[in-house]
Coordinates of C-alpha atoms in Angstrom, one line a residue:
Chain H
X1 CA 9.7 -24.8 6.8
X2 CA 8.2 -25.6 10.1
X3 CA 10.4 -23.0 11.6
X4 CA 8.6 -20.1 10.0
X5 CA 5.3 -21.5 11.2
X6 CA 6.6 -21.8 14.8
X7 CA 8.3 -18.4 14.9
X8 CA 5.4 -16.7 13.1
X9 CA 2.9 -18.4 15.4
X10 CA 4.8 -17.3 18.5
X11 CA 5.2 -13.7 17.4
X12 CA 1.5 -13.3 16.3
X13 CA 0.5 -15.1 19.4
X14 CA 2.4 -12.7 21.6
X15 CA 0.7 -9.7 20.0
X16 CA -2.7 -11.4 20.4
X17 CA -2.0 -12.3 24.0
X18 CA -0.8 -8.7 24.8
X19 CA -4.0 -7.4 23.3
X20 CA -6.2 -9.9 25.2
X21 CA -4.5 -9.3 28.5
X22 CA -4.8 -5.6 28.1
X23 CA -8.5 -6.0 28.2
X24 CA -8.4 -7.0 31.9
X25 CA -4.9 -5.9 33.1
X26 CA -2.0 -3.6 32.1
X27 CA 1.0 -2.8 34.4
X28 CA -0.1 0.9 34.6
X29 CA -3.1 2.9 33.7
X30 CA -2.5 4.2 30.1
X31 CA -4.4 7.4 30.8
X32 CA -2.5 8.2 34.0
X33 CA 0.1 11.0 33.6
X34 CA 3.2 11.0 35.7
X35 CA 5.3 13.9 34.5
X36 CA 7.9 13.4 37.3
X37 CA 8.9 10.1 35.6
X38 CA 8.8 11.2 32.0
X39 CA 11.1 9.9 29.2
X40 CA 12.7 7.3 31.4
X41 CA 14.6 4.5 29.8
X42 CA 13.7 0.9 30.6
X43 CA 13.7 0.3 34.4
X44 CA 12.5 -2.3 36.8
X45 CA 9.3 -0.4 37.4
X46 CA 8.8 0.5 33.7
X47 CA 10.1 -2.4 31.6
X48 CA 10.1 -0.4 28.4
X49 CA 10.4 3.0 29.9
X50 CA 8.0 6.0 29.9
X51 CA 6.9 8.5 27.3
X52 CA 6.9 12.3 27.5
X53 CA 3.9 12.3 29.8
X54 CA 5.4 9.7 32.0
X55 CA 3.0 7.0 30.7
X56 CA 4.2 3.4 30.8
X57 CA 5.2 2.4 27.3
X58 CA 4.7 -1.3 27.9
X59 CA 1.1 -0.7 29.0
X60 CA 0.5 1.6 26.0
X61 CA 1.9 -1.1 23.6
X62 CA -0.4 -3.7 25.1
X63 CA -3.5 -1.5 24.6
X64 CA -2.2 -0.4 21.2
X65 CA -2.0 -4.0 20.1
X66 CA -5.8 -4.2 20.7
X67 CA -6.4 -1.2 18.4
X68 CA -4.1 -2.5 15.6
X69 CA -5.4 -6.1 15.7
X70 CA -9.0 -5.0 15.9
X71 CA -8.7 -2.6 13.0
X72 CA -6.9 -5.2 10.8
X73 CA -9.2 -8.0 11.8
X74 CA -12.4 -6.1 10.9
X75 CA -10.8 -4.8 7.7
X76 CA -10.0 -8.4 6.6
X77 CA -13.5 -9.5 7.5
X78 CA -14.9 -6.8 5.3
X79 CA -12.6 -7.7 2.5
X80 CA -13.4 -11.4 2.8
X81 CA -17.2 -10.9 3.4
X82 CA -17.6 -9.0 0.2
X83 CA -14.6 -10.1 -1.9
X84 CA -15.1 -13.8 -1.7
X85 CA -18.7 -13.9 -2.8
X86 CA -17.9 -11.5 -5.6
X87 CA -15.0 -13.7 -6.7
X88 CA -17.1 -16.9 -6.6
X89 CA -19.8 -15.2 -8.5
X90 CA -17.5 -13.9 -11.2
X91 CA -15.9 -17.3 -11.6
X92 CA -19.2 -19.1 -11.8
X93 CA -20.3 -16.8 -14.6
X94 CA -16.9 -16.6 -16.3
X95 CA -16.8 -14.3 -19.3
X96 CA -20.3 -12.9 -18.7
X97 CA -20.9 -9.1 -18.3
X98 CA -21.1 -9.7 -14.5
X99 CA -17.6 -11.2 -14.5
X100 CA -16.3 -8.4 -16.6
X101 CA -18.0 -5.8 -14.5
X102 CA -16.7 -7.2 -11.2
X103 CA -13.1 -7.5 -12.5
X104 CA -13.1 -4.0 -14.1
X105 CA -14.4 -2.5 -10.8
X106 CA -11.6 -4.3 -9.1
X107 CA -9.1 -2.8 -11.5
X108 CA -10.4 0.6 -10.7
X109 CA -10.0 0.2 -7.0
X110 CA -6.5 -1.0 -7.7
X111 CA -5.8 2.2 -9.7
X112 CA -6.2 4.3 -6.6
X113 CA -3.1 4.4 -4.5
X114 CA -4.7 2.8 -1.4
X115 CA -3.2 5.2 1.1
X116 CA -4.4 8.2 -0.9
X117 CA -8.0 7.0 -0.7
X118 CA -7.7 6.0 2.9
X119 CA -6.5 9.5 3.6
X120 CA -9.3 10.9 1.5
X121 CA -12.0 8.8 3.3
X122 CA -10.7 9.5 6.8
X123 CA -10.2 13.1 6.0
X124 CA -13.6 13.7 4.5
X125 CA -15.6 11.7 7.0
X126 CA -13.4 12.6 10.0
X127 CA -10.5 10.7 11.4
X128 CA -11.5 7.7 13.5
X129 CA -10.7 4.0 13.9
X130 CA -14.0 3.2 12.2
X131 CA -13.2 5.2 9.1
X132 CA -9.7 3.7 9.1
X133 CA -11.3 0.2 9.1
X134 CA -13.6 1.1 6.2
X135 CA -10.7 2.6 4.2
X136 CA -8.5 -0.4 4.7
X137 CA -11.4 -2.8 4.3
X138 CA -12.4 -1.4 0.9
X139 CA -8.9 -2.3 -0.5
X140 CA -9.2 -5.8 0.8
X141 CA -12.3 -6.5 -1.3
X142 CA -10.6 -6.6 -4.8
X143 CA -7.7 -8.6 -3.3
X144 CA -10.0 -11.3 -2.1
X145 CA -12.2 -11.1 -5.1
X146 CA -9.1 -11.7 -7.4
X147 CA -7.7 -14.6 -5.3
X148 CA -11.1 -16.2 -5.1
X149 CA -11.8 -15.9 -8.8
X150 CA -8.4 -17.2 -9.8
X151 CA -8.7 -20.2 -7.5
X152 CA -12.2 -20.9 -8.4
X153 CA -11.7 -20.6 -12.2
X154 CA -9.2 -23.5 -12.2
X155 CA -11.5 -25.6 -10.1
X156 CA -14.4 -25.1 -12.5
X157 CA -12.4 -27.0 -15.2
X158 CA -12.2 -30.1 -13.0
X159 CA -14.2 -33.3 -13.7
X160 CA -15.8 -33.5 -10.3
X161 CA -17.3 -30.0 -10.7
X162 CA -18.6 -31.0 -14.1
X163 CA -20.0 -34.1 -12.5
X164 CA -21.8 -32.0 -9.9
X165 CA -23.2 -29.9 -12.7
X166 CA -24.4 -33.0 -14.5
X167 CA -26.0 -34.2 -11.3
X168 CA -28.1 -31.1 -11.4
X169 CA -26.5 -28.9 -8.8
X170 CA -26.8 -25.1 -9.5
X171 CA -23.8 -22.8 -9.8
X172 CA -24.5 -21.2 -6.5
X173 CA -24.7 -24.5 -4.7
X174 CA -21.5 -25.8 -6.4
X175 CA -19.7 -22.6 -5.4
X176 CA -20.7 -23.0 -1.8
X177 CA -20.3 -26.8 -1.5
X178 CA -17.4 -27.6 -3.7
X179 CA -15.5 -24.5 -4.7
X180 CA -15.3 -22.6 -1.4
X181 CA -13.9 -25.5 0.7
X182 CA -11.3 -26.2 -1.9
X183 CA -10.0 -22.6 -2.0
X184 CA -10.1 -22.2 1.8
X185 CA -6.4 -22.7 2.0
X186 CA -5.7 -19.9 -0.4
X187 CA -8.0 -17.6 1.5
X188 CA -6.5 -18.4 4.9
X189 CA -3.0 -17.6 3.6
X190 CA -4.3 -14.4 1.9
X191 CA -6.0 -13.3 5.1
X192 CA -2.7 -13.5 7.1
X193 CA -1.1 -11.3 4.4
X194 CA -3.9 -8.8 4.4
X195 CA -3.9 -8.8 8.1
X196 CA -0.3 -7.8 8.3
X197 CA -0.8 -5.2 5.6
X198 CA -3.8 -3.9 7.6
X199 CA -1.6 -3.4 10.7
X200 CA 0.9 -1.5 8.6
X201 CA -1.8 0.6 7.0
X202 CA -3.4 1.3 10.4
X203 CA 0.0 2.4 11.8
X204 CA 0.5 4.7 8.8
X205 CA -2.9 6.3 9.2
X206 CA -2.6 6.8 12.9
X207 CA 0.9 8.2 12.4
X208 CA -0.5 11.0 10.2
X209 CA -3.4 11.5 12.7
X210 CA -6.1 9.9 10.7
X211 CA -6.5 6.6 12.6
X212 CA -7.6 6.0 16.2
X213 CA -8.0 9.2 18.1
X214 CA -6.7 9.9 21.7
X215 CA -7.0 8.7 24.3
X216 CA -7.2 5.3 22.5
X217 CA -3.5 4.2 22.4
X218 CA -2.3 3.2 18.9
X219 CA 1.2 2.2 17.8
X220 CA 1.2 4.6 14.9
X221 CA 0.2 7.6 17.0
X222 CA 2.8 6.6 19.6
X223 CA 5.4 6.9 16.8
X224 CA 4.0 10.3 15.7
X225 CA 4.2 11.6 19.3
X226 CA 7.7 10.2 19.7
X227 CA 9.0 11.9 16.6
X228 CA 9.8 15.3 18.2
X229 CA 11.7 13.7 21.1
X230 CA 13.4 10.9 19.2
X231 CA 16.8 12.6 19.9
X232 CA 16.1 13.0 23.6
X233 CA 14.8 9.5 24.3
X234 CA 15.1 7.2 21.3
X235 CA 13.4 4.3 23.1
X236 CA 10.1 6.1 22.9
X237 CA 10.3 5.8 19.1
X238 CA 12.0 2.4 18.9
X239 CA 9.6 0.4 21.1
X240 CA 6.3 1.0 19.1
X241 CA 8.2 0.5 15.9
X242 CA 9.6 -2.8 17.1
X243 CA 6.1 -3.9 18.2
X244 CA 4.8 -3.2 14.6
X245 CA 7.8 -5.0 13.0
X246 CA 7.5 -8.1 15.2
X247 CA 3.8 -8.4 14.7
X248 CA 3.9 -7.9 11.0
X249 CA 6.9 -10.2 10.7
X250 CA 5.1 -12.8 12.8
X251 CA 2.0 -12.7 10.6
X252 CA 4.0 -12.9 7.4
X253 CA 6.0 -15.9 8.6
X254 CA 2.7 -17.5 9.8
X255 CA 1.3 -17.0 6.3
X256 CA 4.3 -18.5 4.7
X257 CA 4.3 -21.4 7.1
X258 CA 0.6 -22.0 6.6
X259 CA 0.9 -21.9 2.9
X260 CA 3.6 -24.6 3.0
X261 CA 1.8 -26.7 5.6
X262 CA -1.6 -26.5 3.7
X263 CA -0.1 -27.1 0.3
X264 CA 2.5 -29.9 0.3
X265 CA 3.3 -29.3 -3.4
X266 CA 4.8 -25.9 -2.5
X267 CA 6.9 -27.2 0.3
X268 CA 10.4 -26.0 -0.1
X269 CA 9.8 -24.4 -3.5
X270 CA 9.2 -20.7 -2.8
X271 CA 9.7 -19.9 0.8
Chain J
X1 CA -1.5 -5.5 -31.7
X2 CA -3.6 -2.6 -33.0
X3 CA -6.8 -4.2 -31.7
X4 CA -5.2 -4.9 -28.4
X5 CA -3.9 -1.3 -28.2
X6 CA -7.4 0.1 -29.0
X7 CA -9.0 -2.0 -26.4
X8 CA -6.5 -1.0 -23.7
X9 CA -7.0 2.6 -24.7
X10 CA -10.7 2.4 -24.2
X11 CA -10.3 0.8 -20.8
X12 CA -7.8 3.5 -19.9
X13 CA -10.1 6.3 -20.8
X14 CA -13.1 4.7 -19.1
X15 CA -11.0 4.2 -15.9
X16 CA -9.9 7.8 -15.9
X17 CA -13.5 9.0 -16.4
X18 CA -15.0 6.8 -13.7
X19 CA -12.1 7.7 -11.3
X20 CA -12.7 11.4 -11.8
X21 CA -16.4 10.9 -11.0
X22 CA -15.7 8.9 -7.8
X23 CA -13.1 11.4 -6.7
X24 CA -15.4 14.4 -7.3
X25 CA -18.4 12.7 -5.6
X26 CA -16.3 11.7 -2.6
X27 CA -14.7 15.1 -2.1
X28 CA -17.6 17.4 -3.0
X29 CA -20.5 15.3 -1.9
X30 CA -19.3 15.5 1.7
X31 CA -20.9 17.9 4.2
X32 CA -18.8 20.9 5.1
X33 CA -19.0 24.1 3.1
X34 CA -15.6 25.4 2.2
X35 CA -16.9 29.0 2.0
X36 CA -18.3 29.0 5.5
X37 CA -15.1 27.3 6.7
X38 CA -13.0 30.1 5.2
X39 CA -15.1 32.8 6.7
X40 CA -15.6 31.3 10.1
X41 CA -18.7 31.0 12.2
X42 CA -19.4 34.7 12.5
X43 CA -19.7 35.3 8.8
X44 CA -22.5 37.6 7.6
X45 CA -25.0 35.6 5.4
X46 CA -24.6 37.9 2.4
X47 CA -20.8 37.7 2.5
X48 CA -21.2 33.9 2.5
X49 CA -23.5 34.0 -0.5
X50 CA -21.1 36.3 -2.3
X51 CA -18.1 34.1 -1.6
X52 CA -20.0 31.0 -2.6
X53 CA -20.8 32.6 -5.9
X54 CA -17.2 33.7 -6.4
X55 CA -16.0 30.2 -5.7
X56 CA -18.6 28.8 -8.0
X57 CA -20.2 26.8 -5.2
X58 CA -23.7 28.1 -6.1
X59 CA -23.6 26.2 -9.3
X60 CA -25.3 22.8 -9.6
X61 CA -23.2 19.7 -8.7
X62 CA -23.1 18.2 -12.1
X63 CA -22.2 21.4 -13.8
X64 CA -19.3 21.9 -11.4
X65 CA -18.1 18.4 -12.2
X66 CA -18.2 19.0 -15.9
X67 CA -16.5 22.3 -15.5
X68 CA -13.7 20.7 -13.5
X69 CA -13.4 17.7 -15.9
X70 CA -13.4 20.0 -19.0
X71 CA -10.8 22.3 -17.4
X72 CA -8.4 19.4 -16.8
X73 CA -8.2 18.7 -20.5
X74 CA -6.7 22.1 -21.1
X75 CA -4.5 21.8 -18.1
X76 CA -6.7 24.1 -16.0
X77 CA -7.5 22.6 -12.6
X78 CA -9.2 25.7 -11.3
X79 CA -8.0 28.1 -8.6
X80 CA -7.0 27.1 -5.1
X81 CA -9.4 28.5 -2.4
X82 CA -6.7 29.2 0.1
X83 CA -3.6 30.0 -2.0
X84 CA -5.5 32.0 -4.6
X85 CA -3.3 30.6 -7.4
X86 CA -4.0 28.2 -10.2
X87 CA -4.0 24.6 -8.9
X88 CA -2.0 23.4 -11.9
X89 CA 1.0 25.5 -11.0
X90 CA 0.7 24.5 -7.3
X91 CA 0.8 20.8 -8.3
X92 CA 3.6 21.3 -10.8
X93 CA 5.8 22.9 -8.1
X94 CA 5.1 20.0 -5.7
X95 CA 5.6 17.4 -8.4
X96 CA 9.2 18.8 -8.7
X97 CA 9.8 17.2 -5.3
X98 CA 7.5 14.2 -5.3
X99 CA 8.4 12.8 -8.8
X100 CA 12.2 12.9 -8.3
X101 CA 11.7 11.3 -4.9
X102 CA 9.7 8.5 -6.3
X103 CA 12.1 8.1 -9.2
X104 CA 15.2 7.9 -6.9
X105 CA 13.4 5.5 -4.6
X106 CA 12.5 3.3 -7.6
X107 CA 16.1 3.3 -8.9
X108 CA 17.4 2.5 -5.4
X109 CA 15.0 -0.4 -5.0
X110 CA 16.0 -1.9 -8.3
X111 CA 19.7 -1.3 -7.6
X112 CA 19.2 -3.2 -4.3
X113 CA 16.9 -5.9 -5.5
X114 CA 18.9 -6.9 -8.6
X115 CA 22.0 -8.2 -6.9
X116 CA 20.1 -9.5 -3.9
X117 CA 17.7 -11.5 -6.1
X118 CA 20.5 -12.8 -8.3
X119 CA 22.6 -13.9 -5.2
X120 CA 19.6 -15.6 -3.6
X121 CA 18.6 -17.4 -6.8
X122 CA 22.1 -18.5 -7.7
X123 CA 22.9 -19.7 -4.2
X124 CA 19.4 -21.1 -3.5
X125 CA 19.2 -23.1 -0.3
X126 CA 22.6 -21.9 1.0
X127 CA 23.3 -19.6 3.9
X128 CA 23.5 -16.5 1.7
X129 CA 20.1 -17.2 0.2
X130 CA 18.7 -17.7 3.7
X131 CA 20.2 -14.4 4.8
X132 CA 18.8 -12.5 1.9
X133 CA 15.4 -14.0 2.4
X134 CA 15.4 -13.2 6.1
X135 CA 16.4 -9.7 5.3
X136 CA 13.5 -9.3 2.9
X137 CA 11.1 -10.6 5.5
X138 CA 12.3 -7.9 7.8
X139 CA 12.2 -5.3 5.0
X140 CA 8.6 -6.0 4.3
X141 CA 7.6 -5.8 7.9
X142 CA 9.3 -2.5 8.7
X143 CA 6.9 0.5 8.4
X144 CA 8.8 3.0 6.1
X145 CA 8.0 6.0 8.3
X146 CA 9.6 4.3 11.3
X147 CA 12.6 3.3 9.2
X148 CA 12.8 7.0 8.2
X149 CA 12.8 8.0 11.8
X150 CA 15.7 5.6 12.6
X151 CA 17.6 6.9 9.6
X152 CA 17.2 10.5 10.8
X153 CA 18.3 9.5 14.3
X154 CA 21.4 7.7 13.0
X155 CA 22.5 9.5 9.8
X156 CA 21.2 13.0 10.4
X157 CA 21.3 13.6 14.1
X158 CA 24.2 11.4 15.3
X159 CA 26.5 11.5 12.3
X160 CA 25.0 14.5 10.4
X161 CA 25.7 13.0 7.0
X162 CA 22.3 14.2 5.7
X163 CA 19.8 16.9 6.7
X164 CA 17.0 15.7 9.0
X165 CA 14.3 17.4 6.9
X166 CA 13.3 20.3 4.7
X167 CA 14.0 21.0 1.1
X168 CA 16.4 23.7 -0.2
X169 CA 14.9 23.8 -3.8
X170 CA 16.5 22.7 -7.0
X171 CA 18.6 25.9 -7.5
X172 CA 21.3 23.9 -5.6
X173 CA 20.9 20.4 -7.1
X174 CA 23.5 18.8 -4.9
X175 CA 21.8 20.0 -1.7
X176 CA 18.4 19.0 -3.1
X177 CA 19.6 15.5 -3.8
X178 CA 21.1 15.3 -0.3
X179 CA 17.8 16.3 1.1
X180 CA 16.0 13.6 -0.9
X181 CA 18.5 10.8 -0.1
X182 CA 17.2 9.7 3.3
X183 CA 13.5 9.9 2.3
X184 CA 14.3 7.9 -0.9
X185 CA 16.1 5.2 1.1
X186 CA 13.2 4.9 3.5
X187 CA 10.8 4.6 0.6
X188 CA 12.9 2.1 -1.3
X189 CA 13.6 -0.4 1.4
X190 CA 10.3 -2.2 1.6
X191 CA 9.9 -2.1 -2.2
X192 CA 13.4 -3.5 -2.6
X193 CA 12.4 -6.4 -0.3
X194 CA 9.3 -7.2 -2.3
X195 CA 11.2 -6.9 -5.6
X196 CA 14.0 -9.2 -4.4
X197 CA 11.5 -11.9 -3.5
X198 CA 9.7 -11.6 -6.9
X199 CA 13.0 -11.6 -8.8
X200 CA 14.3 -14.6 -6.9
X201 CA 11.2 -16.8 -7.5
X202 CA 11.1 -15.7 -11.2
X203 CA 14.8 -16.6 -11.6
X204 CA 14.3 -20.0 -9.9
X205 CA 11.4 -20.6 -12.2
X206 CA 13.4 -19.8 -15.4
X207 CA 16.5 -21.6 -14.2
X208 CA 14.5 -24.9 -14.3
X209 CA 13.6 -24.4 -18.0
X210 CA 15.1 -26.4 -20.8
X211 CA 16.8 -23.5 -22.6
X212 CA 18.9 -22.9 -19.5
X213 CA 20.0 -26.6 -19.5
X214 CA 20.9 -26.1 -23.2
X215 CA 22.9 -23.1 -22.5
X216 CA 24.7 -24.9 -19.7
X217 CA 25.3 -27.9 -22.0
X218 CA 26.7 -25.5 -24.6
X219 CA 29.4 -24.7 -22.0
X220 CA 28.1 -21.5 -20.5
X221 CA 29.1 -21.1 -16.8
X222 CA 26.3 -21.0 -14.2
X223 CA 26.8 -17.3 -13.7
X224 CA 26.7 -16.5 -17.4
X225 CA 23.6 -18.7 -17.9
X226 CA 22.0 -16.8 -15.0
X227 CA 22.8 -13.3 -16.2
X228 CA 22.5 -13.8 -19.9
X229 CA 19.5 -16.1 -20.2
X230 CA 17.6 -16.4 -17.0
X231 CA 17.6 -12.8 -15.9
X232 CA 16.2 -11.6 -19.2
X233 CA 13.2 -13.9 -18.9
X234 CA 12.7 -13.3 -15.3
X235 CA 12.5 -9.6 -15.9
X236 CA 8.9 -9.9 -17.2
X237 CA 7.2 -10.4 -13.8
X238 CA 9.6 -7.9 -12.3
X239 CA 8.4 -5.3 -14.8
X240 CA 4.8 -5.8 -13.7
X241 CA 5.8 -5.4 -10.0
X242 CA 7.8 -2.3 -10.9
X243 CA 4.7 -0.7 -12.4
X244 CA 2.6 -1.5 -9.4
X245 CA 5.3 -0.2 -7.1
X246 CA 5.2 3.2 -8.7
X247 CA 1.8 3.7 -7.1
X248 CA 3.0 2.5 -3.7
X249 CA 6.0 4.8 -4.0
X250 CA 3.7 7.8 -4.8
X251 CA 1.4 6.9 -1.9
X252 CA 4.1 6.1 0.4
X253 CA 5.8 9.4 -0.3
X254 CA 2.8 11.1 1.2
X255 CA 3.7 9.8 4.7
X256 CA 7.4 10.0 4.2
X257 CA 7.1 13.7 3.0
X258 CA 5.5 14.4 6.4
X259 CA 8.4 12.8 8.3
X260 CA 11.0 14.9 6.4
X261 CA 8.9 18.1 6.0
X262 CA 9.3 17.9 2.2
X263 CA 7.1 20.3 0.2
X264 CA 5.7 17.6 -2.1
X265 CA 2.3 16.4 -3.1
X266 CA 1.8 14.6 0.1
X267 CA 2.2 17.7 2.3
X268 CA 0.0 19.6 -0.2
X269 CA -2.8 17.2 0.1
X270 CA -2.7 17.2 3.9
X271 CA -2.7 21.0 4.1
X272 CA -5.5 21.1 1.6
X273 CA -7.6 18.6 3.5
X274 CA -7.3 20.6 6.8
X275 CA -8.1 23.8 5.0
X276 CA -11.0 22.2 3.1
X277 CA -9.4 23.4 -0.1
X278 CA -11.5 20.9 -2.0
X279 CA -10.4 21.8 -5.5
X280 CA -6.8 21.1 -4.6
X281 CA -7.6 17.8 -2.8
X282 CA -9.5 16.4 -5.8
X283 CA -7.0 17.6 -8.3
X284 CA -4.0 16.1 -6.4
X285 CA -5.8 12.8 -6.0
X286 CA -6.7 12.9 -9.7
X287 CA -3.1 13.5 -10.7
X288 CA -2.0 10.6 -8.5
X289 CA -4.6 8.3 -10.0
X290 CA -3.8 9.4 -13.5
X291 CA -0.2 8.6 -12.9
X292 CA -1.0 5.2 -11.6
X293 CA -3.4 4.3 -14.4
X294 CA -0.9 5.6 -17.0
X295 CA 2.0 3.6 -15.6
X296 CA -0.2 0.5 -15.5
X297 CA -1.2 1.1 -19.1
X298 CA 2.4 1.5 -20.2
X299 CA 3.4 -1.6 -18.2
X300 CA 0.8 -3.6 -20.0
X301 CA 2.0 -2.3 -23.4
X302 CA 5.6 -3.0 -22.6
X303 CA 4.5 -6.5 -21.5
X304 CA 2.7 -7.1 -24.7
X305 CA 5.7 -5.8 -26.7
X306 CA 8.0 -8.2 -24.9
X307 CA 5.8 -11.2 -24.9
X308 CA 3.5 -11.5 -27.9
X309 CA 1.6 -14.4 -26.3
X310 CA 0.0 -12.0 -23.9
X311 CA -1.7 -9.8 -26.5
X312 CA -4.5 -12.1 -27.1
X313 CA -5.2 -12.9 -23.5
X314 CA -6.4 -9.6 -22.2

């Protein structure tokens, strides 16, 4: 089981490293066009080849990693920031109208095919990375609310929580001091899952032109641009796809590995 | 059961009602007048007023919502601004592509996941289990539109087994099915990966139960105990995931339809968005949401019918 943690950590780390390095250095300028060297396969000068404008694919992938990771990270933060308190609140007031209201609102968001609403939001408010973040983030809220509530509900039954109640601690304080630290593992694992889903969603939105806008490089848009010349130069389409697959795979493995490492009872059972 | 049914029905209707409100608010509450979009920037003010009146845009917001909502009950979604035809007919024509596509993809994903999940669970911890699980990890990580592009590159361009895109219509069912094959495979792969994982863990869970041990003690072979007893019980969580997957398939189809230039709901919604054909946008979204809510409702009912313990819980 340690293997998944190591491989996952390495793959996710590579994506993160590529994104961070691109902040200060890329092999080539991603906005520089070099038509003379367009659609070249991998060479010594261009490790991953060039696209139809002669741009260096490796450089674009590095900068694209920044967009993907940033969008997914902020979307997860939105989901956690709103979903976790809502879930804690619902669990602390189990069975009340508040709990019922929060859970029904969650069901409603789940009823919307997420991509459809993402498309609707980005289409009505204009395509941009920010709107993509909001669209993806909204769907993270019910996910975190559910996970938090389910985890918290089982804890509320335990003796030490009852003891804390008897000792006079309020529900909010108990939620913050006892419940939250004990469901942190669950939330960490869920974040890696949502993070990888966020990267896939961002790629899908940019692919249909509703994500990050040019000249900001993004993996999804690289794939969209590659589609028309996939027969001429397959590498233009293969490289960004591989970048997405490896990053998402890495995050999923990392999530699995973390789940096993953080919860010894699960070790070897599911993964 | 009757009380449970009633309660679920109320929730169903309330969800549909709230969903319709959210959709209408989101689409129509947004700046950007479809009438001035259609006429362009040089439109004369009185033409604009006339067109707005013709499209019903001069009516109050709430009235337009109620009109749209009421119309839907009788199957009248209104008239498309750009196509000048009833939206209902437009959607029905596109559903003739999108529904079979989602259906084929769903069947494919079950057909793939069932044997894979069985093999993985039966040979748990062995190399074949490891290979299946590694395959599912990959399947989940692959964006379906990229997989679609690879399929086109390999099976349509290089070997020309299937068309690379377009849809010939249902007058030639064989050609239509050929056109839907690659999109359906692209849609099914990630879903099959998820389903395989769910089936495997559900099977492993049931294989540990006492009744399986009894069946084995009775003399049933491992394979028979697995297929006769474990599989049937493991199907309950699989059923729920299948219900959920339907919405993913419909939504995923939106992007896949764009890869293959299929005239389905996905392409319709994109065209409608760029043309600010609001009535089409909100109606398509409503149809999609309706389908998802209905499928979830039916899944819940099937669930309750299969497992009486669940009726009281919800």
